[in-house]
Amino acid sequence: MLEKLIAMIEEYNPQCDVELVIRAYNFAENAHEGQYRKSGERYFIHPVEVAKILIELKMDSSTIAAALLHDVLEDTDRSYGLIKSEFGEEIAQLVEGVTKLTRLSFESKEERQAENLRKMFIAMAKDIRVILIKLADRLHNMRTLRFQTDEKKKEKASETLEIYAPIAHRLGISRIKWELEDICLRYLDPEGYYDLVEKVAIKRQDREKYINDVINTLNEKLEEFAIDGDISGRPKHFYSIYRKMTYQGKSFDEIFDFLAVRVIVDNIKDCYGVLGIVHTLWKPIPGRFKDYIAMPKPNLYQSLHTTVIGPKGEPVEIQIRTYEMHQIAEYGIAAHWKYKEGRNNQDHDGLSHKLSWLGQMMELEKEMKDPREFMESLKIDLFTNEVFVFTPKGEVINLPAGSTPIDFAYRIHSDIGNKCVGAKADGRIVPLDFKLKNGNIVEILTSSNSNGPSRDWLKIVKSSQAKNKIKQWFKRERREENIEKGMEILEREVRRQGFNQQEALQSKLLIQIAKRLGLNTEEDLYAAIGYGGIALSQIIPKIRDVIKKEQIKKEPVKDVIETERQYQQTAESKKKASRQSQGITVKGIDNIMVRFSKCCNPVPGDDIVGYITRGRGVSVHRRDCLNLIDNIESADRLIEVEWDTTKPIAFNAEIQVKANDRKGLLSEFTRILADNKSTVCALNARTNKERMAVINLTVEVDDIDQLDKLMQKFKNVQGVIDVHRVTT
């Protein structure tokens, strides 16, 4: 395997650091000794396959070495310090970056998924190669997904299609994007996938003959005009055909372009020359021509696309590009590491400029406290199609599809957006909610007497950048108005929800909620509601919780004599009751003993399920508990349970922290616990021979949110490698 790896690298990069790759290979093989995957093969095969994927992307030696080592910190006892001393800081940081991402488990809870995405983009901003290794890691895991359970297959396929494939697309790595999408389709809709494979196979032979006729005709014309080029048929990937059938409502027989023609030439002049020849030979279909050479996509993709009515009246799609453009189309941002051995990774030939969209994402990350809002911004700015428009001076501006002149104004500058009073598109006045189209020349009309943006603009604009700038203006300029508006909005919603208005809007309660949302005063809370910084969906559940807790405190104490009499009558049942509910409601069953499983230690907020045991009541597990999944005797013994939030109870949760050991490390954690007013039930700290500190803490928490906040604070401590909940 090692000889094959080295041969593959030297084929495209004779200057590669062979000795580095060999050392990383041997180190990882030794570290993973005795470990096996679910398929039964040696675990070490996985990092080797991940390295092969990155070699296919023609990555540099450092990235390939980091790929071989990417699971060492996660799955073995080797430390960050050891990797740094053996391979240097650059490779150690790449491995640590991937390790931290590996800990991100994309669960169904939107907020947690959004927070994980946020971390992924922070890692991407530090060194894009971390994400390239993660994409390769995910691709190999998807290739071997058949060894997982059916539920796990669908979960991983869904996550990959929603997160990883769009990131591969945004980075321009089409060869990874297409393969990820096709594999996901196979597991999400196996019947649709295999039916499509069969239909394509039947139709492909006739279609290939037709495409060959187009290629031969085009070859003759290129020779006539002395243009050198490679012409080939390009099969469409199954997922792209599936999407067209699903979203455009087409039958398979209505789709002609599952094979297309690609022409690769030496220079840009020849690209446009070939385009002219194609349009001379066959009639172009209006609206199907796209010039991504003059206006490249944000993922660096460049090509000419046209669809023409070919021989026999059938449409055929033709792509035209240079060899360099083809490299970028296949490898995307990874092409920047080709032949760049030993150079600083911070800015390969203006890399940060070409990833300007990532800079915009990081600006949003700093400004948005709510992870769900950040998630929504990503969906708009990252995973949607673009529209390309021009400034009056001819500069190209790309915006999300469906954007308006207001989006354009804020993309140019905040002041232009704030003073916008009108707009022109192609020289004519258009309304501010006009949907911009490709090629529009947009001019913004401003006035120094403008009163600033309107609240209605938040419903009109498409880009998250514009929404954020508008909210910032209202936050800064109209505080009194925002407070008044926020009071009106909250009062209306409180009435609609059927709360006692005097009880729900008392200052003491609202200040308590404001603190939980990171605000200082009741006025700050109203202002945030007024300018749209905080949604009512974040506030109403908290009002409900606080009112419930207050009502519990006010319940009158029962008559002492009557309570004593009841106790004497049901002494045994009372003993059981003390052990029973523990903050849990069992669906359809009263007076049953409940206990929490020690294997996963659920806390309020976790998705839970009950398991009826023999003689010990109902055992409550986290729904994703491996012990429950692997050892369950009968699905009939599972029972629905839910958290009873009317009974505030403290729960124990165990956290494990791994960090590079240093003076004062433990004191930092104890300070965080003190600041957080957390009760520590147990603490065990130790240091291994590689000077890695491993600290296990058992703390009392009220719910999952409190636990997550505490873990996040631990993660922010310098030198921390990993923080996770402990399960046995």
XYZ file of C-alpha atoms in Angstrom:
728
model
C 0.000 0.000 0.000
C 2.796 2.404 0.872
C 4.607 1.840 -2.434
C 1.363 2.468 -4.315
C 0.751 5.715 -2.391
C 4.255 7.018 -3.116
C 3.954 6.108 -6.823
C 0.608 7.953 -7.043
C 2.088 11.100 -5.442
C 5.283 11.134 -7.525
C 3.224 10.824 -10.704
C 1.909 14.387 -10.283
C 4.474 15.803 -7.836
C 8.079 14.568 -8.264
C 9.202 17.104 -5.611
C 7.005 15.596 -2.877
C 8.438 14.979 0.590
C 8.425 11.171 0.349
C 10.177 10.731 3.708
C 7.401 12.699 5.491
C 4.638 10.545 3.960
C 6.495 7.320 4.869
C 6.943 8.451 8.499
C 3.252 9.409 8.782
C 2.216 6.076 7.234
C 4.319 4.024 9.670
C 3.274 6.146 12.682
C -0.453 5.781 11.897
C -0.200 2.055 11.122
C 1.491 1.455 14.487
C -1.005 3.670 16.357
C -4.061 1.867 14.892
C -2.603 -1.624 15.474
C -5.328 -4.037 16.634
C -8.239 -1.777 15.626
C -10.900 -2.962 13.159
C -13.863 -1.421 11.353
C -17.403 -2.834 11.254
C -16.562 -4.369 7.865
C -13.954 -6.522 9.602
C -11.001 -4.934 7.789
C -8.081 -3.279 9.608
C -8.951 0.249 10.735
C -5.722 1.543 9.202
C -7.190 0.921 5.727
C -9.503 3.929 6.318
C -6.796 6.637 6.710
C -4.939 5.139 3.732
C -8.083 5.417 1.560
C -8.648 8.994 2.787
C -5.066 9.809 1.769
C -5.700 8.263 -1.679
C -8.714 10.533 -2.242
C -6.549 13.583 -1.439
C -3.793 12.264 -3.723
C -6.417 12.127 -6.506
C -7.011 15.821 -5.747
C -3.231 16.306 -6.151
C -2.736 17.711 -2.642
C 0.618 18.563 -1.044
C 2.651 16.208 1.181
C 1.609 17.904 4.441
C -2.087 17.355 3.728
C -1.506 13.704 2.749
C 0.514 13.111 5.945
C -2.256 14.751 8.010
C -4.820 12.517 6.254
C -2.884 9.406 7.263
C -2.799 10.712 10.851
C -6.303 12.225 10.979
C -7.830 9.644 13.372
C -4.771 9.158 15.614
C -5.776 11.768 18.222
C -9.387 10.605 18.199
C -8.988 6.830 18.331
C -5.565 6.115 19.880
C -3.560 7.196 22.930
C -1.130 9.329 20.865
C -1.119 13.005 21.907
C -1.057 16.329 20.098
C 2.356 17.040 21.617
C 3.782 13.803 20.230
C 2.478 14.512 16.715
C 3.836 18.057 16.900
C 7.295 16.844 17.937
C 7.332 14.131 15.233
C 5.790 16.045 12.302
C 5.807 19.766 13.133
C 3.153 22.283 14.137
C 1.519 22.628 10.693
C 0.583 18.932 10.436
C -0.322 18.721 14.141
C -2.779 21.611 13.726
C -4.349 19.997 10.655
C -4.845 16.724 12.578
C -6.227 18.554 15.617
C -8.600 20.550 13.376
C -10.035 17.378 11.843
C -10.252 15.711 15.283
C -12.377 18.553 16.663
C -14.716 18.280 13.660
C -14.986 14.511 14.142
C -16.496 15.131 17.568
C -19.357 17.014 15.926
C -22.321 14.664 15.803
C -25.061 16.125 13.612
C -28.211 15.365 15.588
C -31.791 16.179 14.711
C -31.803 19.250 16.924
C -31.478 22.199 14.572
C -29.629 24.401 17.048
C -26.909 21.817 17.657
C -26.507 21.156 13.938
C -26.206 24.896 13.328
C -23.545 25.209 16.031
C -21.599 22.353 14.453
C -21.759 24.053 11.058
C -20.513 27.263 12.639
C -17.466 25.382 14.000
C -16.842 23.826 10.607
C -16.655 27.250 8.961
C -14.346 28.575 11.669
C -12.034 25.605 10.969
C -12.293 26.305 7.250
C -11.255 29.923 7.762
C -8.160 28.873 9.742
C -6.946 26.357 7.160
C -9.133 25.167 4.288
C -7.234 21.872 4.170
C -8.971 20.753 7.385
C -12.258 20.641 5.459
C -10.646 18.926 2.462
C -9.460 16.110 4.764
C -12.909 15.964 6.381
C -14.587 15.726 2.953
C -12.257 12.868 1.961
C -12.958 11.180 5.309
C -16.718 11.474 4.732
C -16.419 10.201 1.129
C -14.662 6.991 2.205
C -17.140 6.485 5.045
C -19.978 6.832 2.512
C -18.290 4.317 0.192
C -18.333 1.789 3.067
C -21.784 2.738 4.424
C -23.240 -0.675 3.522
C -21.825 -2.107 6.772
C -24.005 0.208 8.918
C -27.595 -0.332 10.095
C -30.440 0.847 7.825
C -31.235 3.698 10.227
C -27.589 4.812 10.296
C -27.380 4.652 6.491
C -30.299 7.063 6.088
C -29.061 9.354 8.854
C -25.551 9.648 7.373
C -26.856 9.987 3.792
C -29.251 12.766 4.781
C -26.552 14.626 6.721
C -24.095 14.270 3.822
C -26.588 15.539 1.250
C -27.542 18.547 3.393
C -24.078 19.550 4.624
C -21.048 17.921 3.016
C -22.104 17.804 -0.662
C -23.003 21.550 -0.686
C -19.655 22.382 0.970
C -17.834 20.318 -1.700
C -19.808 22.240 -4.334
C -18.970 25.601 -2.769
C -15.279 24.648 -2.768
C -15.617 23.651 -6.439
C -14.622 19.987 -5.954
C -17.096 18.478 -8.397
C -15.626 14.968 -8.376
C -16.331 14.652 -4.623
C -19.694 16.442 -4.803
C -21.113 14.184 -7.527
C -19.985 10.956 -5.889
C -21.357 11.993 -2.486
C -24.730 12.885 -4.029
C -25.013 9.622 -5.990
C -24.176 7.512 -2.911
C -26.689 9.466 -0.803
C -29.411 8.864 -3.387
C -28.671 5.114 -3.318
C -29.450 4.978 0.430
C -32.211 7.596 0.671
C -34.265 6.258 -2.263
C -32.825 2.851 -3.245
C -35.819 1.943 -5.411
C -35.627 5.228 -7.355
C -31.839 4.961 -7.660
C -31.678 1.413 -9.086
C -34.648 2.065 -11.372
C -32.796 5.099 -12.751
C -29.536 3.130 -13.173
C -31.389 0.491 -15.186
C -33.159 3.026 -17.424
C -29.934 4.954 -18.100
C -28.109 1.726 -18.992
C -30.832 0.771 -21.501
C -30.912 4.218 -23.118
C -27.178 4.964 -22.973
C -26.158 2.854 -25.999
C -28.440 4.768 -28.385
C -27.569 8.056 -26.721
C -23.807 7.405 -27.023
C -24.200 6.823 -30.779
C -26.007 10.167 -31.070
C -23.329 11.988 -29.007
C -20.564 10.392 -31.119
C -22.203 11.828 -34.267
C -22.164 15.295 -32.633
C -18.499 14.854 -31.608
C -17.420 13.740 -35.122
C -19.186 16.719 -36.748
C -17.625 19.125 -34.247
C -14.155 17.569 -34.697
C -14.284 18.139 -38.464
C -15.221 21.802 -37.985
C -12.463 22.384 -35.371
C -9.875 20.916 -37.780
C -11.207 23.171 -40.550
C -10.636 26.247 -38.331
C -7.284 24.923 -36.990
C -8.423 24.776 -33.350
C -6.819 22.036 -31.218
C -9.141 20.552 -28.627
C -10.254 17.414 -26.821
C -13.924 16.554 -27.333
C -15.637 13.884 -25.237
C -19.026 12.743 -24.047
C -19.787 13.584 -20.424
C -22.284 11.373 -18.590
C -24.603 13.218 -16.209
C -24.586 11.890 -12.663
C -27.613 10.003 -11.433
C -28.493 12.538 -8.731
C -28.657 15.426 -11.231
C -31.065 13.404 -13.414
C -33.086 12.429 -10.321
C -33.340 16.098 -9.219
C -34.546 17.136 -12.672
C -37.210 14.426 -12.651
C -38.271 15.219 -9.060
C -38.240 19.027 -9.038
C -39.246 19.686 -12.671
C -41.830 16.901 -12.733
C -40.327 15.299 -15.851
C -40.486 11.640 -16.801
C -37.274 9.845 -17.729
C -38.268 9.829 -21.424
C -38.464 13.650 -21.376
C -34.801 13.980 -20.328
C -32.339 14.124 -23.214
C -29.200 15.522 -21.614
C -28.021 12.653 -19.422
C -25.089 12.656 -21.842
C -23.476 15.959 -22.792
C -20.460 17.080 -24.848
C -17.387 18.721 -23.306
C -14.792 20.584 -25.398
C -11.413 21.438 -23.798
C -9.109 23.873 -25.661
C -5.829 25.728 -25.059
C -6.975 29.288 -24.394
C -9.964 31.574 -23.793
C -9.942 32.871 -27.396
C -10.481 29.332 -28.644
C -13.362 28.867 -26.151
C -15.346 31.632 -27.825
C -14.220 30.399 -31.255
C -15.668 26.944 -30.513
C -18.874 28.576 -29.237
C -19.266 30.389 -32.565
C -18.730 27.133 -34.486
C -21.316 25.301 -32.329
C -23.925 28.037 -32.861
C -23.203 27.995 -36.589
C -23.702 24.227 -36.803
C -26.839 24.028 -34.635
C -29.481 26.457 -33.458
C -29.043 27.523 -29.794
C -32.008 27.257 -27.418
C -32.837 30.751 -26.047
C -32.069 31.274 -22.360
C -29.803 28.208 -22.140
C -26.460 29.994 -22.736
C -24.318 30.790 -19.673
C -20.929 32.513 -19.720
C -19.114 31.457 -16.547
C -15.779 32.547 -18.049
C -16.646 36.251 -17.969
C -18.574 35.767 -14.701
C -17.023 32.867 -12.722
C -19.055 31.176 -10.002
C -18.011 31.913 -6.389
C -16.513 28.399 -6.222
C -14.011 29.467 -8.972
C -15.797 27.424 -11.705
C -15.342 28.750 -15.264
C -16.862 27.387 -18.483
C -19.197 28.229 -21.363
C -22.499 26.337 -21.318
C -24.889 26.206 -24.245
C -27.759 23.913 -25.259
C -28.488 23.549 -28.968
C -30.959 21.686 -31.177
C -28.605 19.043 -32.533
C -29.037 16.413 -35.264
C -32.525 14.856 -35.564
C -33.963 17.814 -33.657
C -32.805 16.580 -30.222
C -31.328 19.037 -27.698
C -27.708 18.544 -26.660
C -25.755 20.376 -23.930
C -22.191 21.494 -24.747
C -19.575 22.781 -22.284
C -16.459 24.618 -23.463
C -13.442 25.409 -21.278
C -9.629 25.562 -21.173
C -7.444 22.831 -19.643
C -6.733 25.068 -16.631
C -10.469 25.698 -16.135
C -11.071 21.956 -16.331
C -8.531 21.346 -13.536
C -10.327 23.873 -11.308
C -13.741 22.421 -12.228
C -12.574 18.976 -11.103
C -10.426 19.880 -8.093
C -11.798 23.300 -7.076
C -9.907 24.984 -4.273
C -7.708 21.875 -3.910
C -5.944 22.882 -7.162
C -4.152 25.601 -5.173
C -1.969 23.037 -3.389
C -0.656 21.413 -6.541
C 3.177 21.745 -6.631
C 3.177 24.115 -3.632
C 5.371 22.074 -1.306
C 6.676 23.843 1.792
C 4.882 27.136 1.182
C 2.859 29.026 3.764
C -0.752 27.862 3.742
C -2.243 31.182 4.789
C -2.658 32.693 1.327
C -1.703 30.571 -1.660
C -1.672 33.048 -4.598
C -4.520 35.166 -3.308
C -6.475 32.217 -1.964
C -8.242 34.343 0.644
C -9.395 36.733 -2.097
C -10.851 33.872 -4.120
C -12.648 32.665 -1.001
C -14.213 36.057 -0.282
C -17.554 34.334 0.376
C -15.898 32.594 3.342
C -14.922 35.997 4.722
C -18.585 37.063 4.513
C -19.602 33.911 6.380
C -17.105 34.678 9.138
C -18.429 38.239 9.469
C -21.899 36.790 9.984
C -20.512 34.257 12.472
C -19.134 37.080 14.631
C -22.319 39.153 14.460
C -24.954 36.436 14.977
C -25.317 35.013 18.476
C -28.178 32.689 17.580
C -26.856 29.526 15.851
C -30.233 28.918 14.184
C -30.092 32.360 12.555
C -26.567 31.559 11.357
C -27.876 28.263 9.917
C -30.576 30.123 7.995
C -27.975 32.533 6.633
C -25.876 29.616 5.396
C -28.856 28.105 3.601
C -29.437 31.406 1.803
C -25.868 32.513 1.072
C -24.073 29.198 0.701
C -26.419 26.568 -0.650
C -28.553 28.521 -3.165
C -28.060 29.536 -6.778
C -26.605 32.932 -7.644
C -27.611 35.836 -9.864
C -24.865 37.957 -11.498
C -25.484 41.687 -11.986
C -23.310 44.706 -12.865
C -22.569 48.052 -11.278
C -22.757 51.078 -13.630
C -18.928 50.853 -13.886
C -19.109 47.230 -15.081
C -18.052 45.443 -11.874
C -19.708 42.027 -11.459
C -21.661 41.477 -8.216
C -23.001 38.031 -7.338
C -26.026 37.691 -5.055
C -28.366 34.870 -4.004
C -31.051 34.105 -6.618
C -34.160 36.199 -5.905
C -32.193 39.202 -4.602
C -33.505 42.759 -4.939
C -31.890 46.194 -5.485
C -31.756 46.539 -1.681
C -29.521 43.435 -1.472
C -27.337 44.974 -4.186
C -27.120 48.298 -2.304
C -25.981 46.669 0.948
C -23.459 44.483 -0.907
C -21.842 47.705 -2.249
C -21.789 49.519 1.136
C -23.908 49.805 4.304
C -24.353 53.575 3.868
C -25.670 53.140 0.317
C -28.187 50.607 1.605
C -29.276 52.816 4.514
C -29.759 55.861 2.228
C -31.391 53.948 -0.640
C -34.627 55.591 -1.908
C -34.964 53.957 -5.322
C -33.248 51.882 -8.020
C -32.746 51.494 -11.749
C -32.192 48.253 -13.651
C -30.865 48.617 -17.219
C -31.657 52.336 -17.145
C -35.303 52.140 -16.063
C -36.820 52.773 -12.638
C -37.787 49.540 -10.850
C -39.490 48.952 -7.486
C -37.266 47.999 -4.533
C -38.792 44.505 -4.435
C -37.826 43.881 -8.098
C -36.189 40.443 -8.536
C -32.802 41.010 -10.183
C -31.937 38.936 -13.255
C -28.585 37.847 -14.677
C -26.942 40.666 -16.603
C -28.951 43.556 -15.092
C -26.985 46.819 -14.763
C -28.132 48.136 -11.385
C -27.950 51.720 -10.177
C -28.994 52.742 -6.643
C -30.639 56.124 -6.045
C -29.759 57.596 -2.633
C -30.739 60.663 -0.611
C -28.980 62.308 2.319
C -32.480 63.118 3.688
C -33.471 59.458 3.771
C -35.051 58.274 7.019
C -33.132 54.996 6.740
C -34.341 51.491 5.946
C -37.946 50.398 6.390
C -38.913 47.415 8.529
C -40.683 46.007 5.479
C -37.282 45.633 3.801
C -36.577 42.655 6.082
C -39.383 40.811 4.240
C -38.067 41.869 0.811
C -34.322 41.243 0.956
C -32.883 37.808 0.183
C -29.236 37.946 1.340
C -28.415 37.493 5.012
C -25.847 40.295 4.739
C -28.587 42.816 3.892
C -30.890 41.506 6.639
C -28.108 41.771 9.187
C -27.167 45.344 8.171
C -30.815 46.468 8.350
C -31.204 44.939 11.821
C -27.977 46.633 12.943
C -29.307 50.019 11.781
C -32.540 49.624 13.748
C -30.614 48.408 16.756
C -28.340 51.443 16.677
C -30.596 54.268 15.431
C -34.089 53.522 16.724
C -33.712 52.132 20.217
C -36.768 53.905 21.684
C -38.875 52.952 18.692
C -37.604 49.354 18.920
C -38.509 49.138 22.619
C -42.032 50.384 21.908
C -42.414 48.070 18.924
C -41.050 45.113 20.928
C -43.488 45.740 23.805
C -46.375 45.811 21.341
C -45.254 42.578 19.615
C -44.703 40.682 22.893
C -47.977 41.871 24.471
C -49.917 40.769 21.385
C -48.253 37.310 21.408
C -48.781 36.869 25.174
C -52.531 37.553 24.696
C -52.660 35.161 21.745
C -51.030 32.399 23.812
C -53.639 32.853 26.573
C -51.235 33.930 29.336
C -52.224 36.174 32.217
C -50.724 39.417 30.837
C -49.852 40.903 34.219
C -48.131 37.660 35.262
C -46.280 37.037 31.975
C -44.932 40.567 31.499
C -43.715 41.307 35.034
C -40.276 42.928 35.065
C -38.702 40.300 37.321
C -39.643 37.525 34.895
C -38.531 39.407 31.755
C -35.174 40.385 33.287
C -34.598 36.709 34.123
C -35.330 35.733 30.487
C -33.180 38.596 29.147
C -30.193 37.306 31.171
C -30.678 33.796 29.759
C -30.544 35.283 26.254
C -27.330 37.214 26.928
C -29.033 40.616 27.424
C -28.777 42.902 30.445
C -32.149 44.612 30.942
C -35.855 44.345 30.208
C -35.471 47.249 27.725
C -32.708 45.358 25.872
C -35.109 42.429 25.488
C -37.899 44.613 24.092
C -35.452 46.390 21.750
C -34.125 43.061 20.424
C -37.701 41.905 19.698
C -38.412 45.251 18.025
C -35.523 45.192 15.556
C -35.873 41.454 14.876
C -32.755 40.309 16.721
C -34.669 37.803 18.851
C -37.627 35.726 17.675
C -40.746 35.190 19.764
C -40.147 31.444 19.465
C -37.089 31.956 21.721
C -39.048 33.874 24.374
C -42.528 32.329 24.752
C -41.291 28.850 25.877
C -39.079 30.537 28.496
C -42.032 32.602 29.798
C -44.065 29.399 30.055
C -41.283 27.617 31.983
C -40.746 30.481 34.452
C -44.506 30.839 35.143
C -44.802 27.075 35.787
C -41.927 27.165 38.276
C -43.471 30.151 40.065
C -46.844 28.383 40.291
C -45.214 25.311 41.860
C -43.639 27.470 44.551
C -47.006 29.087 45.399
C -48.983 25.804 45.803
C -50.439 25.689 49.365
C -48.964 23.157 51.789
C -51.440 20.345 52.534
C -52.869 19.914 55.979
C -50.141 18.311 58.106
C -52.482 15.857 59.829
C -54.032 14.745 56.536
C -50.597 14.337 54.981
C -49.432 12.268 57.949
C -52.557 10.068 57.773
C -52.003 9.452 54.044
C -48.373 8.643 54.723
C -49.260 6.056 57.377
C -51.769 4.434 55.024
C -49.438 4.179 52.031
C -45.983 4.067 53.598
C -44.614 1.540 51.164
C -45.989 3.277 48.077
C -44.533 6.548 49.322
C -41.097 4.968 49.546
C -41.451 3.878 45.957
C -42.778 7.282 44.894
C -39.609 8.927 46.159
C -37.726 6.813 43.656
C -40.306 6.864 40.905
C -40.989 9.917 38.775
C -37.637 11.725 39.115
C -38.793 14.327 36.597
C -40.127 11.736 34.106
C -43.659 11.116 32.839
C -44.348 7.587 31.547
C -46.968 7.547 28.810
C -50.147 5.708 29.841
C -48.803 4.312 33.140
C -49.104 5.708 36.670
C -47.287 4.735 39.873
C -44.326 2.976 38.271
C -40.728 3.131 39.400
C -38.388 5.050 37.081
C -34.588 4.978 37.077
C -31.962 6.557 34.856
C -29.513 4.300 33.049
C -25.871 4.742 34.041
C -24.644 3.928 30.535
C -25.801 7.219 28.962
C -26.887 9.435 31.925
C -29.742 11.361 30.207
C -30.480 14.926 31.279
C -33.499 17.148 30.434
C -33.349 18.147 26.784
C -31.977 14.781 25.614
C -34.237 12.751 23.323
C -35.209 9.825 25.597
C -37.046 6.497 25.532
C -38.085 4.085 28.308
C -37.250 0.386 28.519
C -39.424 -1.856 30.712
C -37.075 -3.995 32.797
C -37.833 -7.142 34.795
C -38.632 -6.153 38.385
C -36.935 -2.736 38.265
C -39.566 -0.531 36.622
C -38.743 1.649 33.614
C -35.106 2.352 32.721
C -34.700 5.704 30.915
C -32.078 5.895 28.156
C -31.022 8.472 25.615
C -32.613 7.403 22.330
C -29.173 7.153 20.690
C -27.694 5.052 23.552
C -25.542 2.317 22.012
C -26.138 0.035 25.000
C -29.876 0.172 24.346
C -29.512 -0.309 20.571
C -27.052 -3.216 20.823
C -28.569 -5.138 23.750
C -32.310 -4.576 23.473
C -34.213 -7.858 23.914
C -37.516 -6.773 22.387
C -38.771 -3.595 20.741
C -42.144 -4.304 22.423
C -40.592 -3.362 25.759
C -39.790 0.185 24.642
C -42.176 2.812 25.986
C -42.543 6.535 25.310
C -41.424 8.777 28.186
C -40.943 12.528 28.428
C -39.382 15.064 30.747
C -41.685 16.504 33.396
C -40.549 20.160 33.475
C -42.936 20.987 36.346
C -40.587 19.246 38.793
C -37.170 20.926 38.796
C -34.566 18.268 39.674
C -30.787 18.320 39.360
C -29.202 15.579 37.247
C -25.679 14.219 37.194
C -23.694 14.287 33.968
C -20.112 13.162 33.445
C -17.787 15.181 31.192
C -14.334 14.157 30.008
C -11.809 16.822 28.979
C -8.556 16.095 27.119
C -5.987 18.894 26.966
C -2.278 19.549 26.589
C -1.004 19.651 30.174
C 0.340 22.914 31.584
C 0.535 24.845 34.845
C -2.768 26.290 36.033
C -4.906 24.120 33.712
C -7.022 22.531 36.425
C -7.499 25.866 38.193
C -9.001 27.306 34.993
C -11.597 24.548 34.915
C -12.450 24.970 38.602
C -12.818 28.744 38.031
C -15.272 28.092 35.187
C -17.255 25.753 37.462
C -17.313 28.390 40.209
C -18.387 31.165 37.801
C -21.081 28.862 36.454
C -22.244 28.023 40.007
C -21.978 24.340 39.122
C -21.992 21.673 41.824
C -19.190 19.136 41.321
C -20.034 15.630 42.542
C -16.761 13.974 41.490
C -13.478 14.958 39.865
C -10.615 12.790 38.599
C -7.560 14.296 36.868
C -4.542 12.466 35.489
C -1.663 13.004 33.061
C -0.300 10.360 30.686
C 3.308 9.922 29.550
C 2.744 12.197 26.515
C 1.817 15.038 28.908
C -1.848 14.976 27.971
C -4.214 15.815 30.835
C -7.427 13.748 31.065
C -10.011 15.197 33.459
C -13.315 13.507 34.327
C -15.929 15.635 36.092
C -19.383 14.680 37.333
C -21.521 17.811 37.675
C -25.113 18.600 38.585
C -27.105 20.235 35.778
C -30.737 21.231 35.253
C -30.916 20.431 31.545
C -28.977 19.841 28.315
C -28.653 23.584 27.612
C -26.791 24.170 30.875
C -24.542 21.180 30.126
C -23.814 22.384 26.574
C -22.890 25.874 27.799
C -20.525 24.428 30.390
C -18.881 22.145 27.808
C -18.532 25.091 25.404
C -16.690 27.090 28.070
C -14.336 24.151 28.627
C -13.697 23.930 24.852
C -12.625 27.582 24.809
C -9.791 26.958 27.309
C -6.342 27.145 25.692
C -4.882 23.747 24.796
C -8.149 21.791 25.030
C -8.244 19.036 22.421
C -11.593 17.430 23.152
C -14.623 17.758 25.451
C -17.417 15.175 25.442
C -20.079 13.536 27.597
C -19.007 10.183 28.987
C -21.036 7.057 28.254
C -20.053 3.535 29.239
